[in-house]
Coordinates of C-alpha atoms in Angstrom, one line a residue:
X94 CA -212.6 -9.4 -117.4
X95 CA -212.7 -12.0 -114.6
X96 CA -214.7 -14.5 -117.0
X97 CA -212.1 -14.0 -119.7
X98 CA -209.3 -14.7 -117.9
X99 CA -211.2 -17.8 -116.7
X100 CA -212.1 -19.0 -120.1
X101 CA -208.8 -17.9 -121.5
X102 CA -206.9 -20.2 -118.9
X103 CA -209.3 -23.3 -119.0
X104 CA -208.4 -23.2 -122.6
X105 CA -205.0 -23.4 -122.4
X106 CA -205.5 -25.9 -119.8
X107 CA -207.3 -28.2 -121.9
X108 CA -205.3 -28.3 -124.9
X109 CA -202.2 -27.4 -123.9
X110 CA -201.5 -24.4 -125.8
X111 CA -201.8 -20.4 -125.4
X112 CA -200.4 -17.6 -126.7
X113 CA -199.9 -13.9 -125.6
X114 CA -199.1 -11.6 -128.4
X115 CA -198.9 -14.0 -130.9
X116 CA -195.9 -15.7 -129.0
X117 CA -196.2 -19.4 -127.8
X118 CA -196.3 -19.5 -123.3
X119 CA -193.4 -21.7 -122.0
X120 CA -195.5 -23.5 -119.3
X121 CA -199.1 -23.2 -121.1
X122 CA -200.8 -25.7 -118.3
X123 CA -199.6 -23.6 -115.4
X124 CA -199.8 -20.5 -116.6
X125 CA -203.7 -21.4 -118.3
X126 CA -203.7 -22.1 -114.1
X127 CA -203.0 -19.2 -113.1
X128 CA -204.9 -17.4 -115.4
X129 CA -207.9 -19.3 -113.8
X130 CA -207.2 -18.1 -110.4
X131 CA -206.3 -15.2 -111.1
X132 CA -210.3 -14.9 -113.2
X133 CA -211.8 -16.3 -109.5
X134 CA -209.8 -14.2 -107.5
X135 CA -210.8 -10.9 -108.8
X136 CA -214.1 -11.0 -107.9
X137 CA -213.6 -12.5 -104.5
X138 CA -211.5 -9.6 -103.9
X139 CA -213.8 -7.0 -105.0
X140 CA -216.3 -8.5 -103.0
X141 CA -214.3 -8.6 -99.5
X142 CA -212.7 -5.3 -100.3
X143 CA -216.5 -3.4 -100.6
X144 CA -217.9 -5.2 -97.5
X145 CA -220.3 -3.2 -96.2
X146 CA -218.0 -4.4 -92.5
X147 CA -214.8 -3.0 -94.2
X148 CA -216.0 0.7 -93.9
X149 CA -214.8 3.2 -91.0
X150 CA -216.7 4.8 -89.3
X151 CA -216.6 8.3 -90.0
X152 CA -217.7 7.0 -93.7
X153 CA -220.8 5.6 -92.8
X154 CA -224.0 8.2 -94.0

């Protein structure tokens, strides 16, 4: 999902035009931004929230 939303935003990026739903974006350039961050932030996220340091104690087995 987090590679779609990559790809989906570098595409709008490049040529300046995306769609959602069939509907023309107002602001395709930052929104294809967006998109892109939002495709690199997911796993980063998943990543630090299942940090093996992240884990109480009473968890650990």
């Amino acid at each position: 999902m987090a590679v779609f939303f990559f790809l989906y935003g570098l595409a709008g990026v490049i040529t300046g035009e995306l769609h959602n739903r069939g509907v023309p974006v107002l602001c395709p350039r930052a929104f294809g931004a967006a998109l892109m961050v939002l495709g690199v932030a997911i796993p980063v996220m998943a990543w630090f929230l299942r940090s093996p340091s992240r884990k109480r104690k009473d968890e650990e087995k």
